[in-house]
Coordinates of C-alpha atoms in Angstrom, one line a residue:
M9 CA 26.6 -13.8 51.3
Q10 CA 24.6 -15.1 54.0
T11 CA 24.1 -11.4 55.5
V12 CA 23.1 -10.2 52.0
R13 CA 20.3 -13.1 51.8
A14 CA 19.1 -12.5 55.3
S15 CA 18.8 -8.7 54.4
I16 CA 17.0 -9.4 51.1
A17 CA 14.6 -11.8 53.0
K18 CA 13.8 -9.3 55.6
I19 CA 13.1 -6.8 52.8
Q20 CA 10.7 -9.2 51.2
R21 CA 9.0 -9.7 54.7
L22 CA 8.3 -6.2 54.9
L23 CA 7.0 -6.0 51.3
S24 CA 4.8 -8.9 52.2
W25 CA 3.1 -6.9 55.0
G26 CA 2.5 -4.3 52.4
R27 CA 0.7 -7.1 50.1
V28 CA -1.4 -8.1 53.3
L29 CA -2.3 -4.5 54.0
R30 CA -3.3 -4.1 50.3
L31 CA -5.6 -7.2 50.6
V32 CA -7.1 -5.6 53.8
W33 CA -7.8 -2.3 52.0
Q34 CA -9.4 -3.9 48.9
S35 CA -11.6 -5.9 51.1
S36 CA -12.9 -3.0 53.3
P37 CA -11.6 0.5 52.7
Q38 CA -14.2 2.3 54.6
W39 CA -13.7 0.2 57.7
T40 CA -10.1 0.7 57.4
V41 CA -10.3 4.5 57.5
A42 CA -12.7 4.2 60.7
R43 CA -10.3 1.8 62.5
T44 CA -7.3 4.5 61.6
V45 CA -9.4 7.2 63.6
L46 CA -10.2 5.0 66.3
L47 CA -6.6 3.9 67.0
F48 CA -5.4 7.5 67.6
M49 CA -8.3 7.9 70.1
Q50 CA -7.2 4.7 71.8
G51 CA -3.7 5.6 71.8
L52 CA -3.8 9.1 73.4
M53 CA -6.9 9.0 75.6
P54 CA -5.3 6.8 78.3
L55 CA -2.4 9.4 78.8
L56 CA -5.1 12.1 79.3
W57 CA -6.9 10.1 81.8
F58 CA -3.7 9.6 83.7
Y59 CA -2.7 13.3 83.8
I60 CA -6.3 14.2 85.0
V61 CA -6.1 11.6 87.9
K62 CA -2.8 13.0 88.8
L63 CA -4.4 16.7 88.9
I64 CA -7.3 15.1 91.1
V65 CA -4.7 13.4 93.4
D66 CA -2.7 16.7 94.1
A67 CA -5.6 18.9 94.3
T68 CA -7.2 16.5 96.8
A69 CA -4.1 16.3 98.9
A70 CA -3.9 20.0 98.7
G71 CA -7.5 20.4 99.7
V72 CA -7.0 18.3 102.9
Q73 CA -4.6 21.0 104.1
A74 CA -6.4 24.0 102.7
T75 CA -8.7 26.6 104.9
N76 CA -11.3 27.0 102.2
T77 CA -12.1 23.5 101.2
D78 CA -15.2 24.4 99.2
V79 CA -13.0 26.2 96.6
T80 CA -10.8 23.0 96.5
F81 CA -13.7 20.6 96.3
N82 CA -15.2 22.6 93.3
S83 CA -12.1 22.6 91.6
V84 CA -11.8 18.7 92.0
L85 CA -15.3 18.4 91.0
G86 CA -14.7 20.0 87.7
L87 CA -11.7 17.6 87.2
L88 CA -13.8 14.6 88.1
G89 CA -16.2 15.9 85.4
M90 CA -13.6 15.9 82.9
L91 CA -12.5 12.4 84.0
G92 CA -16.1 11.2 83.5
L93 CA -16.1 12.6 80.0
V94 CA -12.7 11.0 79.1
V95 CA -13.9 7.8 80.5
V96 CA -17.1 7.8 78.1
I97 CA -15.0 8.6 75.3
M98 CA -12.4 5.8 76.0
D99 CA -15.3 3.3 76.5
L100 CA -16.9 4.5 73.2
S101 CA -13.8 4.1 71.3
D102 CA -13.0 0.6 72.8
S103 CA -16.5 -0.5 72.0
A104 CA -16.6 1.1 68.5
S105 CA -13.1 -0.6 67.9
E106 CA -14.2 -4.1 69.0
F107 CA -17.4 -3.6 66.6
V108 CA -15.2 -2.4 63.8
D109 CA -12.4 -5.1 64.3
E110 CA -14.9 -8.0 64.2
S111 CA -16.8 -6.7 61.1
Q112 CA -13.6 -6.0 59.2
A113 CA -12.3 -9.4 60.1
L114 CA -15.3 -11.0 58.6
L115 CA -14.9 -8.8 55.5
V116 CA -11.1 -9.7 55.2
T117 CA -12.0 -13.5 55.7
N118 CA -14.6 -13.3 52.9
H119 CA -12.2 -11.6 50.5
I120 CA -9.5 -14.1 51.3
F121 CA -11.8 -16.8 50.6
A122 CA -12.8 -15.5 47.2
R123 CA -9.1 -14.9 46.2
L124 CA -8.5 -18.5 47.2
H125 CA -11.6 -19.9 45.5
G126 CA -10.9 -17.9 42.3
K127 CA -7.3 -19.3 42.1
A128 CA -8.5 -22.9 43.0
I129 CA -11.0 -22.9 40.0
S130 CA -8.6 -21.2 37.6
A131 CA -5.4 -23.5 38.5
D132 CA -4.5 -25.9 35.9
L133 CA -6.0 -29.3 36.5
E134 CA -2.3 -30.7 36.7
Y135 CA -2.1 -29.3 40.2
Y136 CA -4.8 -31.6 41.4
E137 CA -2.8 -34.6 40.8
N138 CA 0.2 -33.3 42.7
P139 CA 0.3 -34.2 46.6
E140 CA 2.4 -30.9 47.1
Y141 CA -0.3 -28.7 45.7
Y142 CA -2.9 -30.2 48.3
D143 CA -0.3 -29.6 51.1
T144 CA -0.1 -26.1 50.0
L145 CA -3.7 -25.7 49.8
H146 CA -4.6 -27.3 53.0
H147 CA -2.0 -25.2 54.8
T148 CA -3.5 -21.9 53.0
Q149 CA -7.1 -22.8 53.7
K150 CA -6.2 -23.4 57.3
E151 CA -4.2 -20.3 57.9
A152 CA -4.6 -17.5 55.3
P153 CA -8.1 -16.1 56.4
A154 CA -7.5 -15.8 60.1
R155 CA -3.8 -14.8 59.5
T156 CA -4.8 -11.9 57.3
A157 CA -7.2 -10.6 59.9
L158 CA -4.5 -11.0 62.5
V159 CA -2.2 -8.8 60.2
L160 CA -4.7 -6.2 60.3
K161 CA -5.2 -6.3 64.1
D162 CA -1.2 -6.4 64.6
C163 CA -0.9 -3.4 62.4
V164 CA -3.7 -1.5 64.4
D165 CA -2.0 -2.4 67.6
L166 CA 1.4 -1.4 66.4
C167 CA 0.3 2.1 65.4
R168 CA -1.7 2.4 68.9
G169 CA 1.2 1.3 70.9
L170 CA 3.7 3.5 69.1
I171 CA 1.4 6.6 69.6
S172 CA 1.2 5.8 73.2
L173 CA 4.8 5.0 73.7
L174 CA 5.6 8.5 72.4
A175 CA 3.7 10.1 75.2
V176 CA 5.0 7.6 77.8
A177 CA 8.5 8.7 76.6
G178 CA 7.9 12.2 77.2
V179 CA 6.5 11.6 80.9
L180 CA 9.5 9.2 81.6
L181 CA 12.0 11.5 80.4
S182 CA 11.1 14.1 82.9
L183 CA 11.7 11.6 85.5
H184 CA 15.2 10.0 84.3
W185 CA 16.2 8.9 81.0
M186 CA 17.4 5.5 82.3
F187 CA 13.7 4.3 82.7
I188 CA 13.3 4.5 79.0
V189 CA 16.3 2.4 78.5
L190 CA 15.0 0.0 81.3
L191 CA 11.7 0.0 79.6
V192 CA 13.0 -1.3 76.2
V193 CA 15.7 -3.5 77.4
T194 CA 13.6 -5.7 79.8
K195 CA 11.3 -6.7 76.8
V196 CA 14.0 -7.9 74.6
P197 CA 14.2 -11.5 76.1
E198 CA 10.4 -11.8 75.4
V199 CA 10.6 -10.7 72.0
L200 CA 13.3 -13.0 71.1
A201 CA 11.3 -15.8 72.6
H202 CA 8.3 -15.0 70.6
L203 CA 10.4 -14.7 67.3
K204 CA 12.0 -18.3 68.0
Y205 CA 8.6 -19.6 68.7
A206 CA 7.0 -18.2 65.4
R207 CA 9.8 -19.7 63.3
E208 CA 9.4 -23.1 65.0
V209 CA 5.7 -23.1 64.8
Y210 CA 5.7 -22.2 61.1
R211 CA 8.2 -24.9 60.0
L212 CA 6.3 -27.3 62.1
G213 CA 3.2 -26.3 60.3
R214 CA 4.5 -26.9 56.8
Q215 CA 6.0 -30.2 57.9
Q216 CA 2.9 -31.3 59.5
A217 CA 0.7 -30.4 56.5
S218 CA 0.8 -34.1 55.0
T219 CA 0.1 -35.7 58.5
E220 CA -2.8 -33.2 58.9
R221 CA -4.4 -34.0 55.6
K222 CA -4.0 -37.8 56.5
A223 CA -5.6 -37.3 59.7
N224 CA -8.6 -35.2 58.1
Y225 CA -8.8 -38.1 55.5
F226 CA -9.6 -40.6 58.1
N227 CA -12.0 -38.2 59.8
W228 CA -13.7 -37.9 56.5
L229 CA -13.9 -41.8 56.1
L230 CA -15.4 -42.0 59.6
T231 CA -18.1 -39.3 59.2
D232 CA -19.0 -39.1 55.6
G233 CA -22.2 -41.0 54.5
W234 CA -20.5 -42.3 51.4
H235 CA -18.4 -44.7 53.3
A236 CA -20.8 -45.5 56.1
K237 CA -22.1 -48.8 54.7
E238 CA -18.7 -50.4 53.9
N239 CA -17.5 -49.1 57.5
R240 CA -20.2 -51.2 59.0
L241 CA -20.1 -54.1 56.5
F242 CA -16.3 -54.7 56.8
A243 CA -15.8 -53.4 60.4
L244 CA -13.5 -50.7 59.1
G245 CA -14.4 -48.0 61.9
E246 CA -12.3 -49.0 64.6
G247 CA -9.2 -49.4 62.5
F248 CA -9.9 -45.9 60.9
M249 CA -10.4 -44.5 64.5
Q250 CA -7.1 -46.0 65.8
R251 CA -5.2 -44.5 62.8
F252 CA -6.9 -41.1 63.3
Q253 CA -5.9 -41.0 66.8
D254 CA -2.4 -42.2 66.2
L255 CA -1.9 -39.3 63.5
R256 CA -3.5 -36.8 66.1
Q257 CA -1.2 -37.9 68.9
Q258 CA 1.8 -37.4 66.6
L259 CA 0.8 -34.0 65.8
F260 CA 0.3 -33.3 69.6
R261 CA 3.7 -34.5 70.5
E262 CA 5.5 -32.4 68.1
R263 CA 3.4 -29.4 69.0
L264 CA 3.8 -30.0 72.7
A265 CA 7.7 -29.8 72.7
I266 CA 7.5 -26.4 71.0
L267 CA 5.0 -25.2 73.6
L268 CA 7.1 -26.2 76.5
K269 CA 10.3 -24.5 75.2
N270 CA 8.1 -21.4 74.6
F271 CA 6.5 -21.5 78.1
I272 CA 10.0 -21.3 79.7
R273 CA 11.2 -18.5 77.4
K274 CA 8.1 -16.3 77.8
F275 CA 8.2 -16.9 81.8
L276 CA 11.7 -15.5 81.9
G277 CA 10.7 -12.7 79.7
K278 CA 7.9 -11.5 81.8
V279 CA 9.8 -11.9 85.1
S280 CA 12.5 -9.4 83.8
G281 CA 9.9 -6.9 82.9
N282 CA 7.8 -7.1 86.3
L283 CA 11.2 -6.5 88.0
A284 CA 11.8 -3.4 86.2
G285 CA 8.6 -2.1 87.5
V286 CA 9.5 -3.0 91.0
A287 CA 12.8 -0.8 90.5
L288 CA 10.9 2.2 89.2
L289 CA 8.5 1.8 92.3
V290 CA 11.5 1.9 94.7
Y291 CA 13.0 5.1 92.9
V292 CA 9.8 7.2 92.8
T293 CA 9.1 6.0 96.4
D294 CA 12.4 7.3 97.6
R295 CA 11.9 10.6 95.7
A296 CA 8.4 10.9 97.2
F297 CA 9.8 10.6 100.8
Q298 CA 12.6 13.2 100.0
G299 CA 9.5 15.7 98.9
E300 CA 11.0 16.0 95.3
I301 CA 7.6 14.7 93.8
T302 CA 4.0 14.9 94.8
I303 CA 1.7 12.1 95.5
G304 CA 0.1 12.8 92.0
D305 CA 3.5 12.6 90.5
Y306 CA 4.2 9.4 92.4
F307 CA 0.7 7.8 90.9
L308 CA 1.6 9.2 87.3
F309 CA 5.1 7.9 87.1
Y310 CA 4.3 4.6 88.3
W311 CA 1.2 3.9 86.3
V312 CA 2.7 5.6 83.2
F313 CA 5.6 3.2 83.5
R314 CA 3.2 0.2 83.9
W315 CA 1.2 1.5 80.9
G316 CA 4.4 2.1 78.9
T317 CA 5.3 -1.4 79.6
A318 CA 1.9 -2.7 78.2
N319 CA 2.3 -0.7 75.4
L320 CA 5.9 -1.7 74.6
Q321 CA 4.7 -5.2 74.9
L322 CA 2.0 -4.5 72.6
V323 CA 4.2 -3.0 69.9
L324 CA 6.7 -6.0 70.3
R325 CA 4.0 -8.6 70.3
S326 CA 2.7 -6.8 67.1
L327 CA 5.8 -6.9 65.5
V328 CA 6.3 -10.4 66.2
G329 CA 2.8 -11.1 65.1
L330 CA 3.4 -9.5 61.8
Y331 CA 6.7 -11.6 61.3
E332 CA 4.9 -14.8 62.5
N333 CA 1.6 -14.3 60.4
N334 CA 3.6 -13.2 57.3
L335 CA 5.6 -16.4 57.6
F336 CA 2.2 -18.4 57.5
L337 CA 0.8 -16.1 54.8
S338 CA 3.8 -17.1 52.4
S339 CA 1.6 -20.3 51.7
L340 CA -1.1 -17.8 50.4
Y341 CA 1.2 -15.9 48.2
E342 CA 2.8 -19.2 47.1
F343 CA -0.7 -20.5 46.2
L344 CA -1.8 -17.3 44.5
A345 CA 1.3 -17.3 42.5
L346 CA 1.0 -20.7 41.1
P347 CA 2.0 -20.5 37.4
S348 CA -0.5 -21.6 34.7
R349 CA 0.6 -23.8 31.8
V350 CA -2.9 -23.5 30.0
K351 CA -3.1 -19.7 29.2
A352 CA -5.3 -17.7 27.3
P353 CA -3.5 -15.8 24.2
L354 CA -3.3 -12.0 24.5
E355 CA -5.6 -11.7 21.6
P356 CA -7.7 -14.9 21.5
R357 CA -9.7 -15.8 18.3
A358 CA -13.5 -16.1 18.4
I359 CA -15.2 -19.6 18.5
A360 CA -17.5 -19.7 15.5
R361 CA -21.2 -20.3 16.3
S362 CA -21.2 -23.5 14.6
L363 CA -18.7 -26.3 14.1
Q364 CA -18.0 -26.1 10.3
T365 CA -14.9 -28.3 9.3
G366 CA -14.7 -30.1 12.6
I367 CA -12.0 -30.9 15.1
E368 CA -8.5 -32.6 14.2
F369 CA -6.0 -34.1 16.3
E370 CA -2.6 -34.0 14.6
Q371 CA 0.2 -36.2 15.7
V372 CA -0.8 -35.5 19.4
S373 CA 1.2 -36.9 22.3
F374 CA 0.7 -36.3 26.0
Q375 CA 2.4 -37.1 29.1
Y376 CA 0.9 -35.9 32.7
P377 CA 3.3 -33.5 34.3
T378 CA 3.7 -35.7 37.3
G379 CA 3.7 -39.1 35.3
T380 CA 6.4 -41.1 33.9
R381 CA 5.0 -42.6 30.6
Q382 CA 3.1 -41.4 27.7
C383 CA -0.4 -41.5 27.9
L384 CA -1.0 -40.7 24.4
E385 CA 1.3 -41.2 21.4
E386 CA 0.9 -39.7 18.0
I387 CA -2.9 -39.7 17.9
T388 CA -4.3 -38.6 14.7
L389 CA -8.2 -38.4 14.3
S390 CA -11.1 -36.4 13.2
I391 CA -14.3 -35.4 14.5
R392 CA -16.7 -33.9 11.9
P393 CA -19.9 -31.9 12.3
G394 CA -23.0 -34.2 12.2
E395 CA -20.9 -37.4 13.2
L396 CA -21.0 -39.6 16.2
V397 CA -17.6 -40.7 16.9
A398 CA -16.9 -43.6 19.5
L399 CA -13.7 -44.1 21.6
V400 CA -13.2 -47.7 22.8
G401 CA -10.7 -49.7 24.4
E402 CA -9.6 -51.0 28.0
N403 CA -9.4 -48.7 30.9
G404 CA -6.4 -46.5 31.2
V405 CA -5.5 -46.4 27.3
G406 CA -5.9 -42.7 27.1
K407 CA -9.6 -42.2 26.0
T408 CA -10.6 -39.8 28.8
T409 CA -7.2 -38.1 28.6
L410 CA -8.0 -37.1 25.0
I411 CA -11.3 -35.4 25.9
K412 CA -9.3 -33.4 28.6
L413 CA -7.0 -32.1 25.9
L414 CA -10.0 -31.5 23.7
C415 CA -11.5 -29.3 26.5
R416 CA -8.0 -27.8 27.1
L417 CA -7.8 -28.9 30.5
Y418 CA -4.4 -29.7 29.5
D419 CA -2.1 -28.9 26.4
P420 CA -0.5 -31.6 24.4
T421 CA 3.1 -32.2 25.0
A422 CA 3.4 -32.8 21.1
G423 CA 1.2 -32.1 18.0
R424 CA -1.8 -29.8 17.8
I425 CA -5.5 -29.9 18.1
T426 CA -7.5 -27.7 15.8
W427 CA -11.3 -26.5 15.8
N428 CA -12.4 -25.5 12.4
G429 CA -8.7 -25.3 11.4
I430 CA -7.6 -23.1 14.1
N431 CA -5.2 -24.4 16.9
L432 CA -7.0 -24.6 20.3
R433 CA -4.2 -22.6 21.8
E434 CA -5.5 -19.6 19.9
F435 CA -8.8 -19.7 21.8
D436 CA -9.8 -18.4 25.5
P437 CA -9.9 -21.8 27.3
T438 CA -13.2 -20.5 29.1
E439 CA -14.9 -19.7 25.7
L440 CA -13.6 -22.9 24.2
R441 CA -15.1 -25.1 27.1
Q442 CA -18.6 -23.2 26.7
A443 CA -18.7 -24.9 23.3
I444 CA -18.2 -28.4 24.6
S445 CA -20.5 -30.4 26.8
V446 CA -19.1 -33.4 28.5
V447 CA -20.5 -36.1 31.0
F448 CA -17.3 -37.7 32.6
Q449 CA -17.3 -41.2 34.1
D450 CA -16.8 -39.5 37.5
Y451 CA -19.5 -37.0 37.0
A452 CA -20.3 -34.7 40.1
H453 CA -23.2 -35.1 42.3
Y454 CA -24.5 -31.7 43.6
D455 CA -26.6 -31.8 46.8
L456 CA -28.8 -29.1 45.5
T457 CA -32.3 -29.1 43.5
V458 CA -32.9 -31.1 40.5
R459 CA -33.4 -27.8 38.6
E460 CA -29.9 -26.5 39.7
N461 CA -28.2 -29.9 38.8
I462 CA -29.5 -29.9 35.2
A463 CA -29.2 -26.0 34.8
F464 CA -25.6 -26.1 35.9
G465 CA -25.0 -27.2 32.0
K466 CA -25.4 -23.5 31.1
L467 CA -26.3 -21.1 33.8
A468 CA -27.3 -18.3 31.4
F469 CA -30.5 -20.3 30.8
A470 CA -31.0 -21.6 34.5
D471 CA -34.5 -19.8 34.6
D472 CA -35.6 -21.4 31.3
T473 CA -38.0 -24.2 32.9
D474 CA -39.0 -25.6 29.6
R475 CA -35.3 -26.1 28.5
V476 CA -34.7 -27.9 32.0
V477 CA -37.7 -30.2 31.5
Q478 CA -36.5 -30.9 27.9
A479 CA -33.2 -31.9 28.9
A480 CA -34.5 -34.1 31.5
K481 CA -36.8 -36.0 29.0
S482 CA -34.0 -36.4 26.7
S483 CA -31.8 -38.1 29.1
G484 CA -34.8 -40.2 30.5
A485 CA -34.7 -38.4 33.8
H486 CA -38.0 -36.7 33.7
A487 CA -40.0 -39.9 34.4
F488 CA -38.5 -40.2 38.0
I489 CA -38.2 -36.6 38.7
Q490 CA -42.1 -36.4 38.4
N491 CA -42.2 -39.0 41.3
L492 CA -40.2 -36.8 43.7
P493 CA -41.6 -34.9 46.6
Q494 CA -41.1 -31.5 45.1
Q495 CA -40.2 -32.5 41.7
Y496 CA -37.8 -30.2 40.0
E497 CA -37.4 -28.3 43.3
T498 CA -36.5 -31.4 45.2
V499 CA -33.1 -31.1 46.9
L500 CA -30.9 -34.2 46.1
G501 CA -28.6 -36.2 48.4
K502 CA -28.8 -36.6 52.1
R503 CA -26.4 -33.8 53.2
F504 CA -29.2 -31.2 54.0
D505 CA -32.5 -31.4 55.2
E506 CA -35.5 -32.9 53.1
G507 CA -32.8 -34.2 50.6
E508 CA -33.9 -37.3 48.4
E509 CA -31.3 -39.9 47.5
L510 CA -31.0 -41.1 43.9
S511 CA -29.9 -44.5 42.7
I512 CA -26.5 -44.4 40.5
G513 CA -28.6 -44.9 37.4
Q514 CA -31.0 -41.9 38.2
W515 CA -27.7 -39.6 39.3
Q516 CA -26.4 -40.6 35.8
K517 CA -29.4 -39.5 34.0
I518 CA -29.4 -36.2 35.7
A519 CA -25.7 -35.8 34.7
I520 CA -26.6 -36.5 31.2
A521 CA -29.5 -34.1 31.1
R522 CA -27.0 -31.5 32.4
A523 CA -24.9 -32.2 29.2
F524 CA -27.9 -32.0 27.0
F525 CA -29.1 -28.7 28.5
R526 CA -25.9 -26.9 27.4
D527 CA -26.8 -27.4 23.7
A528 CA -23.0 -27.2 22.9
Q529 CA -21.3 -27.6 19.4
V530 CA -19.6 -30.8 20.8
I531 CA -20.9 -33.0 23.1
V532 CA -19.1 -36.1 24.8
L533 CA -20.5 -38.8 27.1
D534 CA -17.6 -40.7 28.9
E535 CA -19.1 -44.1 29.8
P536 CA -22.8 -42.5 29.8
T537 CA -24.7 -45.8 30.5
S538 CA -22.7 -47.7 32.8
A539 CA -25.3 -47.7 35.4
L540 CA -28.5 -47.9 33.1
D541 CA -30.4 -50.7 32.1
A542 CA -30.5 -51.8 28.5
K543 CA -33.8 -50.2 27.7
A544 CA -32.6 -46.8 29.2
E545 CA -29.2 -47.3 27.6
A546 CA -31.0 -47.7 24.1
E547 CA -33.2 -44.6 24.8
V548 CA -30.1 -42.4 25.8
F549 CA -28.1 -43.6 22.8
E550 CA -31.0 -42.7 20.4
Q551 CA -31.3 -39.3 21.9
F552 CA -27.6 -38.8 21.8
R553 CA -27.7 -40.1 18.0
R554 CA -30.3 -37.3 17.1
L555 CA -28.3 -34.5 18.7
A556 CA -25.2 -35.4 16.6
D557 CA -27.3 -34.4 13.5
D558 CA -26.3 -30.8 13.7
R559 CA -23.1 -31.0 15.9
A560 CA -20.3 -33.4 16.6
A561 CA -20.9 -36.2 19.3
V562 CA -18.4 -38.3 21.1
M563 CA -19.1 -41.4 23.0
I564 CA -16.7 -43.4 25.3
S565 CA -18.0 -46.8 26.1
H566 CA -16.9 -50.3 27.1
R567 CA -20.4 -51.5 25.9
L568 CA -19.8 -52.1 22.2
S569 CA -23.5 -52.6 21.6
S570 CA -23.8 -49.0 22.2
V571 CA -21.4 -47.9 19.6
K572 CA -22.4 -50.1 16.6
K573 CA -24.3 -47.3 14.8
A574 CA -21.2 -44.8 15.3
D575 CA -20.0 -43.1 12.1
R576 CA -16.6 -43.8 13.1
I577 CA -14.9 -46.0 15.9
Y578 CA -11.5 -45.4 17.1
V579 CA -10.0 -48.5 18.9
F580 CA -7.4 -47.3 21.6
D581 CA -4.4 -49.6 22.9
Q582 CA -1.6 -48.4 25.3
G583 CA -2.1 -44.9 24.3
R584 CA -2.4 -45.4 20.6
I585 CA -5.1 -45.8 17.9
V586 CA -4.6 -49.3 16.6
E587 CA -7.8 -49.5 14.6
Q588 CA -10.5 -47.2 13.1
G589 CA -13.6 -47.5 10.9
R590 CA -17.3 -48.4 11.2
H591 CA -18.6 -51.3 13.1
D592 CA -18.7 -53.7 10.1
E593 CA -15.5 -52.6 8.9
L594 CA -13.9 -53.4 12.3
I595 CA -15.6 -56.8 12.5
Q596 CA -14.1 -57.9 9.1
Q597 CA -10.6 -56.7 10.4
Q598 CA -10.9 -59.6 13.0
G599 CA -8.6 -57.5 15.3
I600 CA -8.8 -56.1 18.8
Y601 CA -12.4 -54.7 18.4
A602 CA -13.8 -58.0 16.9
R603 CA -12.5 -59.9 19.9
M604 CA -13.7 -57.5 22.2
F605 CA -17.2 -57.5 20.6
E606 CA -17.4 -61.3 20.5
M607 CA -16.5 -61.6 23.9
Q608 CA -19.2 -59.3 24.9
A609 CA -21.8 -60.9 22.5
Q610 CA -21.4 -64.2 24.3
H611 CA -23.1 -63.0 27.3
Y612 CA -26.3 -62.2 25.3
R613 CA -26.4 -65.5 23.7

């Protein structure tokens, strides 16, 4: 049974090489063709060089003893001319090969990054809450681009080496068949050493992924500007440095043990190969003294054997490299094959241009795939066109999770959500999200221009300057943008040259402008005014309220003063809706909402 499984594993690895070669071909078909032509030239031209030199040596030796040296010299001169032409062709093919290799490696790397990024932005959000996903992603990002280019190089080297070895075998066979056997056998220890090392390095790499991520995390804490203030204020730097160094030392010790064993194996393998070369030298020297071969033959046999040894080593190293790189590329295949729970239907329904009957949550429950508790339990609520709906409650009671389900970043574990009476699962998720604009509490900061930060709300209208400015005015951002050095062309953040940093409140206004810019059917603000003063909060709320006149609007807020004028308020507690109604109705109920409002109102009396 184990033999069968081992055979299946080998077949899978061979098929994986094919997948890698398909990636290479997809990234650069023209360069692949050029490389194929060059490898035949590189594989055969050295043998022609050896043979011409052999003829030159024999002709020179004969010319020394000849009576008409002019004729002999002229013949040698012709051979030297041929040798010079061969040398030029070899140099040209080598230089062209280097140029093609480096160019193709860049294209392959770009293609792999495109595949990685494509999968990363399409992978279900749940993967970003799973440490195993980050380990796989880290290992893939670290290894896949370079390893794919190495597979290409190994395939080229393998083909070139095989072409050369066929020519070498023909020459050595004329001397004695045992030298072909000797050539192959002496390289077996080195190949086994490489295979052993490849397996050990791969296993270690998978084991060290989590440790490397921790080390990278401490490196980020030490070098990123976001933590610079607290590093100094709380004197955290020395401790983070020590933890980083401890982790790097652990990685070094584990790798050093493997390197030491590999050094011993490789040394023994190289010694056996070199001793085989000495044995051939003894044999051909003896035959030369006996007059059985010429000086040119002596030169040819010895250097062809040495060249054959080098090419056999190239072939075996390429095979080992293919094996090793394929092991590492298994992380790439694993990453690209991640299944998706949130899928588009085969025949998706079209999203209506306007929200007609509204959105319904019908007995919706949800538990995160990696969680152990229900985040939402039997949620039933409605969001009507033209309504402003408020979701309130303490942190962690499921308000933001509800919005993630609305955007179909996750699917409910029970119940259903409908849009104009149609289940969200019947829409293409990408098209659905285009109809919703959300500012989450942990909104993104893009270290790009103000214009880009706002226009990311809807890239199709990124060149519409009036629309960008109007969105900024609606969020209250226009005033401070006018005071920036390049106004809407100012780069934000300090990551790049000439960048301008904003306050938290200003960043929040930019994020709200991005949501307004989208002009979506549903607009959601998750704690949209937490960093704004009372005046700015009132202005944003009024603008938000006006936007709800012809679309649906949802606001999540801890500041109950912001939600007093909402058409409907849902109060969440422990993943359930425990109260609902207008502000006055909820105050009269004297429940959770009334107590929360009273506690906040005391601060303003």
